[in-house]
mmCIF file of C-alpha atoms and ligand atoms in Angstrom:
data_model
loop_
_atom_site.group_PDB
_atom_site.id
_atom_site.type_symbol
_atom_site.label_atom_id
_atom_site.label_comp_id
_atom_site.label_asym_id
_atom_site.label_seq_id
_atom_site.Cartn_x
_atom_site.Cartn_y
_atom_site.Cartn_z
ATOM 1 C CA MET Y 311 -28.228 12.079 -28.386
ATOM 2 C CA ALA Y 312 -28.272 11.317 -24.761
ATOM 3 C CA LYS Y 313 -31.495 10.954 -23.018
ATOM 4 C CA GLU Y 314 -32.666 13.747 -20.820
ATOM 5 C CA ILE Y 315 -31.208 13.749 -17.381
ATOM 6 C CA LYS Y 316 -32.752 13.608 -13.788
ATOM 7 C CA THR Y 317 -30.352 11.861 -11.795
ATOM 8 C CA ILE Y 318 -26.644 11.946 -11.922
ATOM 9 C CA ALA Y 319 -23.612 10.272 -9.562
ATOM 10 C CA VAL Y 320 -20.283 11.310 -8.939
ATOM 11 C CA LEU Y 321 -17.383 8.918 -8.039
ATOM 12 C CA THR Y 322 -13.473 9.260 -7.877
ATOM 13 C CA SER Y 323 -11.314 6.477 -8.931
ATOM 14 C CA GLY Y 324 -7.669 5.824 -9.117
ATOM 15 C CA GLY Y 325 -4.956 7.392 -6.813
ATOM 16 C CA ASP Y 326 -6.577 10.069 -4.363
ATOM 17 C CA ALA Y 327 -5.435 13.883 -5.548
ATOM 18 C CA PRO Y 328 -5.956 17.171 -3.485
ATOM 19 C CA GLY Y 329 -9.000 19.273 -5.299
ATOM 20 C CA MET Y 330 -11.487 16.282 -5.622
ATOM 21 C CA ASN Y 331 -13.658 17.130 -2.906
ATOM 22 C CA ALA Y 332 -13.563 20.658 -4.515
ATOM 23 C CA ALA Y 333 -14.623 19.018 -7.565
ATOM 24 C CA ILE Y 334 -17.148 16.755 -5.731
ATOM 25 C CA ARG Y 335 -18.746 20.036 -4.197
ATOM 26 C CA ALA Y 336 -19.122 21.591 -7.640
ATOM 27 C CA VAL Y 337 -20.604 18.799 -9.083
ATOM 28 C CA VAL Y 338 -23.230 18.239 -6.257
ATOM 29 C CA ARG Y 339 -24.218 21.833 -5.636
ATOM 30 C CA THR Y 340 -24.205 22.687 -9.860
ATOM 31 C CA ALA Y 341 -26.695 19.535 -10.161
ATOM 32 C CA LEU Y 342 -28.952 20.555 -7.230
ATOM 33 C CA PHE Y 343 -29.075 24.472 -8.573
ATOM 34 C CA ARG Y 344 -30.254 22.950 -12.289
ATOM 35 C CA GLY Y 345 -32.836 20.937 -10.569
ATOM 36 C CA LEU Y 346 -31.130 17.492 -11.034
ATOM 37 C CA LYS Y 347 -31.031 14.994 -7.993
ATOM 38 C CA VAL Y 348 -27.454 13.763 -7.075
ATOM 39 C CA LYS Y 349 -25.905 10.566 -5.774
ATOM 40 C CA GLY Y 350 -22.474 9.802 -4.444
ATOM 41 C CA ILE Y 351 -21.081 6.481 -5.235
ATOM 42 C CA LYS Y 352 -18.183 5.094 -2.628
ATOM 43 C CA ARG Y 353 -15.182 3.575 -3.417
ATOM 44 C CA GLY Y 354 -15.068 4.066 -7.568
ATOM 45 C CA TYR Y 355 -15.963 1.236 -9.303
ATOM 46 C CA ASN Y 356 -15.813 -0.825 -6.625
ATOM 47 C CA GLY Y 357 -18.961 0.893 -4.693
ATOM 48 C CA LEU Y 358 -20.819 0.778 -8.118
ATOM 49 C CA LEU Y 359 -20.697 -3.033 -8.544
ATOM 50 C CA ASN Y 360 -21.474 -3.237 -4.516
ATOM 51 C CA GLU Y 361 -24.237 -0.432 -4.816
ATOM 52 C CA GLU Y 362 -22.359 1.840 -2.436
ATOM 53 C CA ILE Y 363 -24.408 4.674 -3.599
ATOM 54 C CA ILE Y 364 -25.817 7.425 -1.499
ATOM 55 C CA ASP Y 365 -28.131 10.463 -1.878
ATOM 56 C CA MET Y 366 -26.162 13.955 -1.965
ATOM 57 C CA GLU Y 367 -27.412 17.091 -0.679
ATOM 58 C CA ALA Y 368 -26.087 20.967 -0.497
ATOM 59 C CA ARG Y 369 -25.052 19.678 3.240
ATOM 60 C CA ASN Y 370 -23.129 16.454 2.142
ATOM 61 C CA VAL Y 371 -20.593 18.696 0.794
ATOM 62 C CA SER Y 372 -20.172 21.098 3.601
ATOM 63 C CA ASP Y 373 -16.859 21.991 4.742
ATOM 64 C CA ILE Y 374 -14.929 19.463 2.232
ATOM 65 C CA LEU Y 375 -13.809 22.196 -0.137
ATOM 66 C CA GLN Y 376 -10.475 22.131 1.865
ATOM 67 C CA ARG Y 377 -9.691 19.130 2.574
ATOM 68 C CA GLY Y 378 -7.351 16.817 0.860
ATOM 69 C CA GLY Y 379 -8.490 13.346 -0.231
ATOM 70 C CA THR Y 380 -11.611 12.489 -1.350
ATOM 71 C CA VAL Y 381 -14.936 12.017 0.768
ATOM 72 C CA LEU Y 382 -16.074 9.726 -1.269
ATOM 73 C CA GLY Y 383 -13.034 7.020 -1.179
ATOM 74 C CA THR Y 384 -11.473 6.021 -4.025
ATOM 75 C CA ALA Y 385 -10.036 2.538 -5.236
ATOM 76 C CA ARG Y 386 -8.743 0.479 -8.004
ATOM 77 C CA CYS Y 387 -10.974 -2.053 -9.690
ATOM 78 C CA LEU Y 388 -9.504 -4.408 -11.574
ATOM 79 C CA GLU Y 389 -12.768 -6.395 -12.253
ATOM 80 C CA PHE Y 390 -14.291 -3.191 -13.822
ATOM 81 C CA LYS Y 391 -12.003 -3.760 -16.661
ATOM 82 C CA GLU Y 392 -14.219 -6.847 -17.721
ATOM 83 C CA PRO Y 393 -17.283 -6.462 -20.077
ATOM 84 C CA GLU Y 394 -19.504 -8.812 -17.744
ATOM 85 C CA TYR Y 395 -19.045 -6.162 -14.824
ATOM 86 C CA GLN Y 396 -19.231 -3.123 -16.823
ATOM 87 C CA LYS Y 397 -22.683 -4.427 -17.889
ATOM 88 C CA LYS Y 398 -23.568 -5.132 -14.163
ATOM 89 C CA GLY Y 399 -22.254 -1.254 -13.441
ATOM 90 C CA ALA Y 400 -24.787 -0.230 -16.045
ATOM 91 C CA THR Y 401 -27.737 -2.078 -14.697
ATOM 92 C CA ILE Y 402 -26.994 -0.726 -11.316
ATOM 93 C CA CYS Y 403 -26.875 2.527 -12.759
ATOM 94 C CA ARG Y 404 -30.189 1.802 -14.272
ATOM 95 C CA LYS Y 405 -31.537 0.187 -10.728
ATOM 96 C CA HIS Y 406 -30.896 3.457 -9.036
ATOM 97 C CA GLY Y 407 -32.225 5.835 -11.562
ATOM 98 C CA ILE Y 408 -28.558 6.990 -12.662
ATOM 99 C CA ASP Y 409 -28.839 9.124 -15.994
ATOM 100 C CA GLY Y 410 -24.999 10.125 -15.581
ATOM 101 C CA ILE Y 411 -22.287 9.677 -14.079
ATOM 102 C CA ILE Y 412 -19.044 12.345 -13.653
ATOM 103 C CA VAL Y 413 -16.124 10.188 -12.985
ATOM 104 C CA ILE Y 414 -12.982 12.287 -11.370
ATOM 105 C CA GLY Y 415 -9.528 10.388 -11.944
ATOM 106 C CA GLY Y 416 -6.771 9.214 -14.810
ATOM 107 C CA ASP Y 417 -7.054 7.547 -17.990
ATOM 108 C CA GLY Y 418 -7.555 4.453 -16.655
ATOM 109 C CA SER Y 419 -11.006 5.761 -14.624
ATOM 110 C CA TYR Y 420 -11.919 7.085 -18.217
ATOM 111 C CA ARG Y 421 -11.679 3.904 -19.807
ATOM 112 C CA GLY Y 422 -14.134 2.655 -17.459
ATOM 113 C CA ALA Y 423 -16.319 5.787 -18.236
ATOM 114 C CA GLN Y 424 -16.137 4.857 -21.728
ATOM 115 C CA ALA Y 425 -17.337 1.570 -21.050
ATOM 116 C CA LEU Y 426 -20.630 2.630 -18.999
ATOM 117 C CA SER Y 427 -21.291 5.191 -21.812
ATOM 118 C CA ARG Y 428 -21.216 1.794 -24.401
ATOM 119 C CA GLN Y 429 -23.681 0.517 -22.082
ATOM 120 C CA GLY Y 430 -25.844 3.154 -22.499
ATOM 121 C CA ILE Y 431 -25.173 5.394 -19.293
ATOM 122 C CA ASN Y 432 -23.944 9.241 -20.189
ATOM 123 C CA THR Y 433 -20.402 9.725 -18.626
ATOM 124 C CA VAL Y 434 -18.155 12.778 -18.187
ATOM 125 C CA GLY Y 435 -14.899 12.193 -16.724
ATOM 126 C CA LEU Y 436 -12.712 15.039 -14.966
ATOM 127 C CA PRO Y 437 -8.821 14.896 -14.897
ATOM 128 C CA GLY Y 438 -7.884 14.234 -11.247
ATOM 129 C CA THR Y 439 -4.278 13.326 -10.691
ATOM 130 C CA ILE Y 440 -1.068 14.671 -9.170
ATOM 131 C CA ASP Y 441 0.985 13.608 -12.165
ATOM 132 C CA LEU Y 442 -0.470 15.921 -14.554
ATOM 133 C CA ASP Y 443 0.086 12.817 -17.277
ATOM 134 C CA ILE Y 444 -3.174 13.591 -19.000
ATOM 135 C CA ALA Y 445 -2.520 14.402 -22.704
ATOM 136 C CA CYS Y 446 -5.888 16.278 -23.488
ATOM 137 C CA THR Y 447 -5.414 18.950 -20.351
ATOM 138 C CA ASP Y 448 -2.739 21.522 -19.240
ATOM 139 C CA TYR Y 449 -4.066 21.201 -15.870
ATOM 140 C CA THR Y 450 -5.059 17.858 -13.971
ATOM 141 C CA ILE Y 451 -6.721 18.169 -10.314
ATOM 142 C CA GLY Y 452 -4.548 18.122 -7.413
ATOM 143 C CA PHE Y 453 -0.825 18.834 -9.387
ATOM 144 C CA ASP Y 454 -0.550 22.062 -8.342
ATOM 145 C CA THR Y 455 -0.812 21.343 -4.346
ATOM 146 C CA ALA Y 456 1.379 18.281 -4.799
ATOM 147 C CA VAL Y 457 4.143 20.188 -6.478
ATOM 148 C CA ASN Y 458 3.962 22.991 -3.821
ATOM 149 C CA THR Y 459 4.065 19.811 -1.056
ATOM 150 C CA ALA Y 460 7.214 18.689 -2.409
ATOM 151 C CA MET Y 461 8.782 21.966 -3.282
ATOM 152 C CA GLN Y 462 8.561 22.835 0.733
ATOM 153 C CA ALA Y 463 9.874 19.465 1.517
ATOM 154 C CA ILE Y 464 12.887 19.575 -0.751
ATOM 155 C CA ASP Y 465 13.616 23.328 0.749
ATOM 156 C CA LYS Y 466 13.981 21.486 3.947
ATOM 157 C CA VAL Y 467 16.114 18.899 2.874
ATOM 158 C CA LYS Y 468 17.889 21.628 1.369
ATOM 159 C CA ASP Y 469 18.655 23.910 4.620
ATOM 160 C CA THR Y 470 20.396 20.282 6.050
ATOM 161 C CA SER Y 471 22.294 19.101 2.984
ATOM 162 C CA SER Y 472 23.928 22.617 2.609
ATOM 163 C CA SER Y 473 24.847 22.693 6.251
ATOM 164 C CA HIS Y 474 26.500 19.215 6.146
ATOM 165 C CA GLU Y 475 27.657 20.252 2.290
ATOM 166 C CA ARG Y 476 25.833 16.922 0.950
ATOM 167 C CA CYS Y 477 24.514 15.725 -1.797
ATOM 168 C CA SER Y 478 20.882 14.932 -1.992
ATOM 169 C CA ILE Y 479 18.521 12.672 -4.038
ATOM 170 C CA ILE Y 480 15.041 13.563 -4.081
ATOM 171 C CA GLU Y 481 12.704 11.239 -5.346
ATOM 172 C CA VAL Y 482 9.524 12.963 -5.966
ATOM 173 C CA MET Y 483 6.025 10.844 -6.775
ATOM 174 C CA GLY Y 484 4.966 10.914 -10.742
ATOM 175 C CA ARG Y 485 4.387 7.152 -12.080
ATOM 176 C CA ASN Y 486 6.098 7.363 -15.231
ATOM 177 C CA ALA Y 487 5.840 10.842 -15.777
ATOM 178 C CA GLY Y 488 8.414 13.627 -15.005
ATOM 179 C CA TYR Y 489 6.233 17.068 -14.239
ATOM 180 C CA ILE Y 490 6.536 16.691 -10.646
ATOM 181 C CA ALA Y 491 10.216 16.387 -10.530
ATOM 182 C CA LEU Y 492 10.708 19.168 -13.767
ATOM 183 C CA TRP Y 493 8.667 21.379 -11.990
ATOM 184 C CA CYS Y 494 10.142 21.141 -8.583
ATOM 185 C CA SER Y 495 13.863 21.230 -10.260
ATOM 186 C CA ILE Y 496 13.065 24.846 -11.566
ATOM 187 C CA ALA Y 497 10.909 25.678 -8.301
ATOM 188 C CA ASN Y 498 13.760 24.328 -5.962
ATOM 189 C CA GLY Y 499 16.935 25.115 -7.815
ATOM 190 C CA ALA Y 500 18.245 21.471 -7.905
ATOM 191 C CA GLU Y 501 21.524 21.156 -9.850
ATOM 192 C CA ASP Y 502 20.389 17.794 -11.473
ATOM 193 C CA VAL Y 503 16.599 16.528 -12.387
ATOM 194 C CA LEU Y 504 16.452 13.256 -14.003
ATOM 195 C CA LEU Y 505 13.119 12.278 -15.610
ATOM 196 C CA PRO Y 506 11.921 9.292 -17.119
ATOM 197 C CA GLU Y 507 11.233 10.891 -20.217
ATOM 198 C CA LYS Y 508 14.799 12.263 -20.648
ATOM 199 C CA TYR Y 509 17.360 10.360 -18.358
ATOM 200 C CA ASP Y 510 20.186 8.184 -20.424
ATOM 201 C CA TYR Y 511 21.275 6.599 -17.171
ATOM 202 C CA ASN Y 512 24.785 8.304 -17.775
ATOM 203 C CA GLU Y 513 25.236 8.019 -14.067
ATOM 204 C CA GLN Y 514 28.895 9.600 -14.540
ATOM 205 C CA GLU Y 515 27.702 12.567 -15.773
ATOM 206 C CA ILE Y 516 25.998 13.213 -12.804
ATOM 207 C CA ILE Y 517 29.187 12.298 -10.890
ATOM 208 C CA ASN Y 518 31.136 14.661 -12.774
ATOM 209 C CA HIS Y 519 28.622 17.218 -12.300
ATOM 210 C CA ILE Y 520 28.762 16.805 -8.429
ATOM 211 C CA VAL Y 521 32.671 17.091 -8.511
ATOM 212 C CA GLU Y 522 33.133 20.259 -10.577
ATOM 213 C CA SER Y 523 30.234 22.064 -8.532
ATOM 214 C CA ARG Y 524 32.443 21.089 -5.705
ATOM 215 C CA LYS Y 525 35.401 22.880 -7.002
ATOM 216 C CA ARG Y 526 33.449 26.091 -7.967
ATOM 217 C CA GLY Y 527 32.605 26.014 -4.376
ATOM 218 C CA LYS Y 528 28.653 24.902 -4.214
ATOM 219 C CA THR Y 529 28.107 23.361 -0.483
ATOM 220 C CA HIS Y 530 24.956 21.341 -1.542
ATOM 221 C CA HIS Y 531 24.112 19.267 -4.505
ATOM 222 C CA ILE Y 532 20.390 18.339 -5.158
ATOM 223 C CA ILE Y 533 19.361 15.636 -7.440
ATOM 224 C CA ILE Y 534 15.601 15.465 -8.181
ATOM 225 C CA ASN Y 535 14.769 11.904 -9.213
ATOM 226 C CA ALA Y 536 11.007 11.031 -10.298
ATOM 227 C CA GLU Y 537 9.420 7.982 -9.043
ATOM 228 C CA GLY Y 538 9.800 6.529 -12.816
ATOM 229 C CA ILE Y 539 13.490 5.994 -12.419
ATOM 230 C CA GLY Y 540 13.274 5.496 -8.818
ATOM 231 C CA HIS Y 541 16.523 3.479 -7.208
ATOM 232 C CA SER Y 542 17.676 6.427 -5.431
ATOM 233 C CA THR Y 543 19.143 4.980 -2.001
ATOM 234 C CA SER Y 544 21.258 2.891 -4.173
ATOM 235 C CA MET Y 545 22.119 5.618 -6.978
ATOM 236 C CA ALA Y 546 22.902 7.816 -3.259
ATOM 237 C CA ARG Y 547 25.521 4.743 -2.345
ATOM 238 C CA ARG Y 548 26.940 4.656 -5.654
ATOM 239 C CA ILE Y 549 27.439 8.413 -6.097
ATOM 240 C CA GLU Y 550 29.040 8.689 -2.544
ATOM 241 C CA ALA Y 551 31.772 6.283 -3.445
ATOM 242 C CA ALA Y 552 32.108 7.718 -6.413
ATOM 243 C CA THR Y 553 32.587 11.395 -5.663
ATOM 244 C CA GLY Y 554 33.771 11.220 -1.906
ATOM 245 C CA VAL Y 555 31.231 13.446 -1.098
ATOM 246 C CA GLU Y 556 28.359 12.393 1.585
ATOM 247 C CA THR Y 557 24.970 11.650 -0.250
ATOM 248 C CA ARG Y 558 21.630 10.698 1.406
ATOM 249 C CA ALA Y 559 18.481 9.691 -0.263
ATOM 250 C CA THR Y 560 15.184 10.992 0.665
ATOM 251 C CA ILE Y 561 12.125 9.454 -1.104
ATOM 252 C CA LEU Y 562 9.018 11.914 -0.636
ATOM 253 C CA GLY Y 563 6.010 9.474 -1.054
ATOM 254 C CA TYR Y 564 2.768 9.741 -0.157
ATOM 255 C CA MET Y 565 2.726 13.232 1.737
ATOM 256 C CA GLN Y 566 3.021 14.466 -1.403
ATOM 257 C CA ARG Y 567 -0.487 13.493 -2.274
ATOM 258 C CA GLY Y 568 -2.238 14.574 0.571
ATOM 259 C CA GLY Y 569 -3.103 17.987 2.057
ATOM 260 C CA SER Y 570 -5.084 20.699 1.902
ATOM 261 C CA PRO Y 571 -5.622 21.929 -1.747
ATOM 262 C CA THR Y 572 -4.058 25.169 -3.311
ATOM 263 C CA ALA Y 573 -6.226 28.154 -4.095
ATOM 264 C CA THR Y 574 -5.555 26.995 -7.788
ATOM 265 C CA ASP Y 575 -6.520 23.120 -7.103
ATOM 266 C CA ARG Y 576 -9.731 24.426 -5.434
ATOM 267 C CA PHE Y 577 -10.709 27.005 -8.222
ATOM 268 C CA TYR Y 578 -9.850 24.424 -11.381
ATOM 269 C CA ALA Y 579 -11.502 21.673 -9.813
ATOM 270 C CA SER Y 580 -14.587 23.824 -8.957
ATOM 271 C CA ILE Y 581 -15.162 25.288 -12.029
ATOM 272 C CA MET Y 582 -14.485 21.703 -13.848
ATOM 273 C CA GLY Y 583 -17.177 20.085 -11.642
ATOM 274 C CA ALA Y 584 -19.734 22.644 -12.862
ATOM 275 C CA TYR Y 585 -18.573 22.288 -16.170
ATOM 276 C CA ALA Y 586 -18.718 18.322 -16.420
ATOM 277 C CA VAL Y 587 -22.613 18.588 -14.960
ATOM 278 C CA ASP Y 588 -23.714 21.162 -17.768
ATOM 279 C CA VAL Y 589 -21.911 18.923 -20.570
ATOM 280 C CA LEU Y 590 -24.298 16.443 -19.240
ATOM 281 C CA LEU Y 591 -26.874 18.335 -19.451
ATOM 282 C CA GLN Y 592 -26.271 19.665 -22.686
ATOM 283 C CA GLY Y 593 -27.380 16.124 -23.645
ATOM 284 C CA ARG Y 594 -23.422 15.300 -24.237
ATOM 285 C CA THR Y 595 -21.761 11.845 -23.602
ATOM 286 C CA ASN Y 596 -18.467 10.040 -23.145
ATOM 287 C CA ARG Y 597 -16.468 13.354 -22.373
ATOM 288 C CA VAL Y 598 -13.407 14.533 -20.674
ATOM 289 C CA VAL Y 599 -13.002 18.275 -19.848
ATOM 290 C CA GLY Y 600 -9.663 19.544 -19.821
ATOM 291 C CA TYR Y 601 -8.177 23.434 -19.447
ATOM 292 C CA ARG Y 602 -6.099 24.039 -22.511
ATOM 293 C CA LYS Y 603 -4.523 27.265 -23.571
ATOM 294 C CA GLY Y 604 -6.553 29.435 -21.393
ATOM 295 C CA GLU Y 605 -9.753 27.479 -21.730
ATOM 296 C CA PHE Y 606 -11.869 24.807 -20.027
ATOM 297 C CA VAL Y 607 -12.975 22.281 -22.695
ATOM 298 C CA ASP Y 608 -14.143 18.990 -23.262
ATOM 299 C CA PHE Y 609 -13.044 16.009 -25.489
ATOM 300 C CA ASP Y 610 -14.514 12.581 -26.645
ATOM 301 C CA ILE Y 611 -12.552 10.312 -24.341
ATOM 302 C CA GLU Y 612 -11.412 7.799 -27.059
ATOM 303 C CA GLU Y 613 -9.992 11.069 -28.758
ATOM 304 C CA ALA Y 614 -8.590 12.005 -25.542
ATOM 305 C CA LEU Y 615 -7.095 8.864 -24.388
ATOM 306 C CA GLN Y 616 -5.545 8.906 -28.285
ATOM 307 C CA MET Y 617 -3.722 11.972 -27.480
ATOM 308 C CA LYS Y 618 0.038 12.074 -26.353
ATOM 309 C CA LYS Y 619 1.808 14.733 -24.166
ATOM 310 C CA SER Y 620 5.691 14.780 -23.749
ATOM 311 C CA ILE Y 621 8.055 17.378 -21.670
ATOM 312 C CA ASP Y 622 8.044 20.961 -23.096
ATOM 313 C CA GLU Y 623 11.692 21.143 -24.483
ATOM 314 C CA TYR Y 624 11.805 24.605 -23.720
ATOM 315 C CA GLN Y 625 11.195 24.262 -19.821
ATOM 316 C CA TYR Y 626 13.519 21.019 -19.998
ATOM 317 C CA GLU Y 627 16.110 22.869 -21.360
ATOM 318 C CA VAL Y 628 16.033 26.404 -19.053
ATOM 319 C CA SER Y 629 16.167 23.188 -16.061
ATOM 320 C CA GLN Y 630 19.378 22.672 -17.425
ATOM 321 C CA VAL Y 631 20.372 26.248 -17.825
ATOM 322 C CA LEU Y 632 19.645 27.269 -14.353
ATOM 323 C CA THR Y 633 21.905 25.013 -12.762
ATOM 324 C CA ILE Y 634 25.566 26.583 -13.670
HETATM 325 P P1 ADP K 1522 -5.916 6.200 -13.226
HETATM 326 O O1 ADP K 1522 -7.626 6.542 -13.215
HETATM 327 O O2 ADP K 1522 -5.557 7.057 -11.767
HETATM 328 O O3 ADP K 1522 -5.339 6.235 -14.504
HETATM 329 P P2 ADP K 1522 -6.308 3.294 -12.971
HETATM 330 O O4 ADP K 1522 -5.457 3.321 -14.059
HETATM 331 O O5 ADP K 1522 -5.740 2.488 -11.590
HETATM 332 O O6 ADP K 1522 -5.965 4.870 -12.420
HETATM 333 O O7 ADP K 1522 -7.696 3.214 -13.078
HETATM 334 C C1 ADP K 1522 -8.201 3.270 -12.189
HETATM 335 C C2 ADP K 1522 -9.570 2.666 -12.376
HETATM 336 O O8 ADP K 1522 -10.393 2.742 -13.385
HETATM 337 C C3 ADP K 1522 -8.950 0.668 -12.349
HETATM 338 O O9 ADP K 1522 -9.124 0.399 -11.059
HETATM 339 C C4 ADP K 1522 -10.328 0.348 -13.165
HETATM 340 O O10 ADP K 1522 -11.377 0.335 -12.247
HETATM 341 C C5 ADP K 1522 -10.829 1.279 -13.852
HETATM 342 N N1 ADP K 1522 -10.243 1.155 -15.233
HETATM 343 C C6 ADP K 1522 -9.046 1.028 -15.614
HETATM 344 N N2 ADP K 1522 -8.699 0.632 -16.855
HETATM 345 C C7 ADP K 1522 -9.872 0.280 -17.136
HETATM 346 C C8 ADP K 1522 -10.299 -0.307 -18.697
HETATM 347 N N3 ADP K 1522 -9.927 -0.771 -19.421
HETATM 348 N N4 ADP K 1522 -11.607 -0.379 -18.644
HETATM 349 C C9 ADP K 1522 -12.158 -0.221 -17.303
HETATM 350 N N5 ADP K 1522 -12.218 -0.056 -16.592
HETATM 351 C C10 ADP K 1522 -10.785 0.440 -16.306
HETATM 352 O O1 F6P K 1523 -1.276 8.685 -10.062
HETATM 353 C C1 F6P K 1523 -0.832 9.071 -8.335
HETATM 354 C C2 F6P K 1523 0.744 8.050 -7.792
HETATM 355 O O2 F6P K 1523 0.621 8.884 -6.667
HETATM 356 C C3 F6P K 1523 1.699 8.148 -8.936
HETATM 357 O O3 F6P K 1523 2.413 9.090 -8.548
HETATM 358 C C4 F6P K 1523 1.759 6.625 -8.062
HETATM 359 O O4 F6P K 1523 3.244 6.386 -8.922
HETATM 360 C C5 F6P K 1523 0.957 5.943 -7.848
HETATM 361 O O5 F6P K 1523 -0.146 7.041 -7.936
HETATM 362 C C6 F6P K 1523 1.164 5.207 -6.452
HETATM 363 O O6 F6P K 1523 -0.326 4.618 -6.471
HETATM 364 P P1 F6P K 1523 -0.480 3.701 -5.216
HETATM 365 O O7 F6P K 1523 -1.262 4.641 -4.145
HETATM 366 O O8 F6P K 1523 -1.637 2.456 -5.791
HETATM 367 O O9 F6P K 1523 0.189 3.089 -4.506
#
C-alpha cells in the first residue's frame, strides 16, 4: 500500500507530443483541486537528477492547453537507466517532499517510472507519443494531431504530384511502428503503403503497381513509407529508373510532432491527466493509464510493458483494397 500522498510532481520524457501540455495542465489543476501540492520537473529525468524542480500553481498552466510541445521540456536521459542514478532520483524526490510522480512519455519513460517505484516513490505513467506504439492502450497522446498534420501535408503533396503526373514517396514518422503510415494511407487514399510490420521489400511489386496504374489512367501515385523502412530518396531514384515515371521523395520529419493539439488530443490528455492523479490518491503505484475499448483504464507497469501490439489485419486489408 502506498503511503499518503501530499505532494506530487509531473514530468515529460522522451519525444514530445501534442497534448502533453493538456495533460500537464490537468494533472496540476486536478491535484490542486484535491488539496495536493504540485511540482513540475523540467527536462525529464535529467531535470530530476539536476533538481530542476518548480512549484506549480493553477496559473502556471494557464494558456498552454492549445500549445504543442511540452512547457516542462523533455529529454532522453541515458544515465537514468543505471540503478545508481535511479536511487539518486528517489533521494531527490524525498528531499523535495515528492510522494508521487506522474511521468508522461513512452515505454522507455515507464521503465524509469518503474525504477522510481521500486525505490519507494509512487508513480503513474501516461502514454505520450505520436507513434501509437504503446501496447496497453488504443490511444496515445499526440497521435491524433500528428496523423492530421501528416494527412494535410500529404494532401498538398498530392496536388502537385497529380499536376505533374508524378509518383511521390512520402515518409512519415513512427519509429518502428507503422500506425501513422497506415492511418495516412487510408485517410489520404494512397496507392501503396509500406509498413515495417508488413513490407516484404519486394520493390518490383511496387514498380508493377505504378506501371499498371498509369495504364488505367491514374495521374498520380502516392506511396506512404514509414520511417521504420526509410530510404525514401534512394527508393525514389530506383523507382523512377525502373518505371520512367518522375518520382520524388518527401520526408515530413519533425513538423509531424509539433503544432496545436486536436480536440481529441486535448480531451483524452486532460482526462488521462486527471485520472493519473486519482490513481495516486487511491494509494496505487507503478501504474500506467490507458484507453481501451471505450474506457480509461490502468495497468501495472510491468504487465503493460509485457503486452504486444500489432497492426490490425482488417485495417491493413482495407488500405490495400481501396487502392484499386
Ligand atoms: P519513450 O519514453 O518515448 O519510449 P525513450 O525510450 O527515449 O523514449 O525513453 C525516455 C527516457 O526514459 C530515457 O531517456 C531514460 O531517461 C528513461 N529510460 C528509458 N529506458 C529506461 C530504463 N530501462 N530504465 C530507466 N529509465 C529508462
Ligand atoms: O517517438 C516519437 C518520434 O518522433 C519517432 O516517430 C521518431 O522515430 C523519434 O521520435 C525521433 O526522435 P528524436 O527526436 O530523438 O530524433
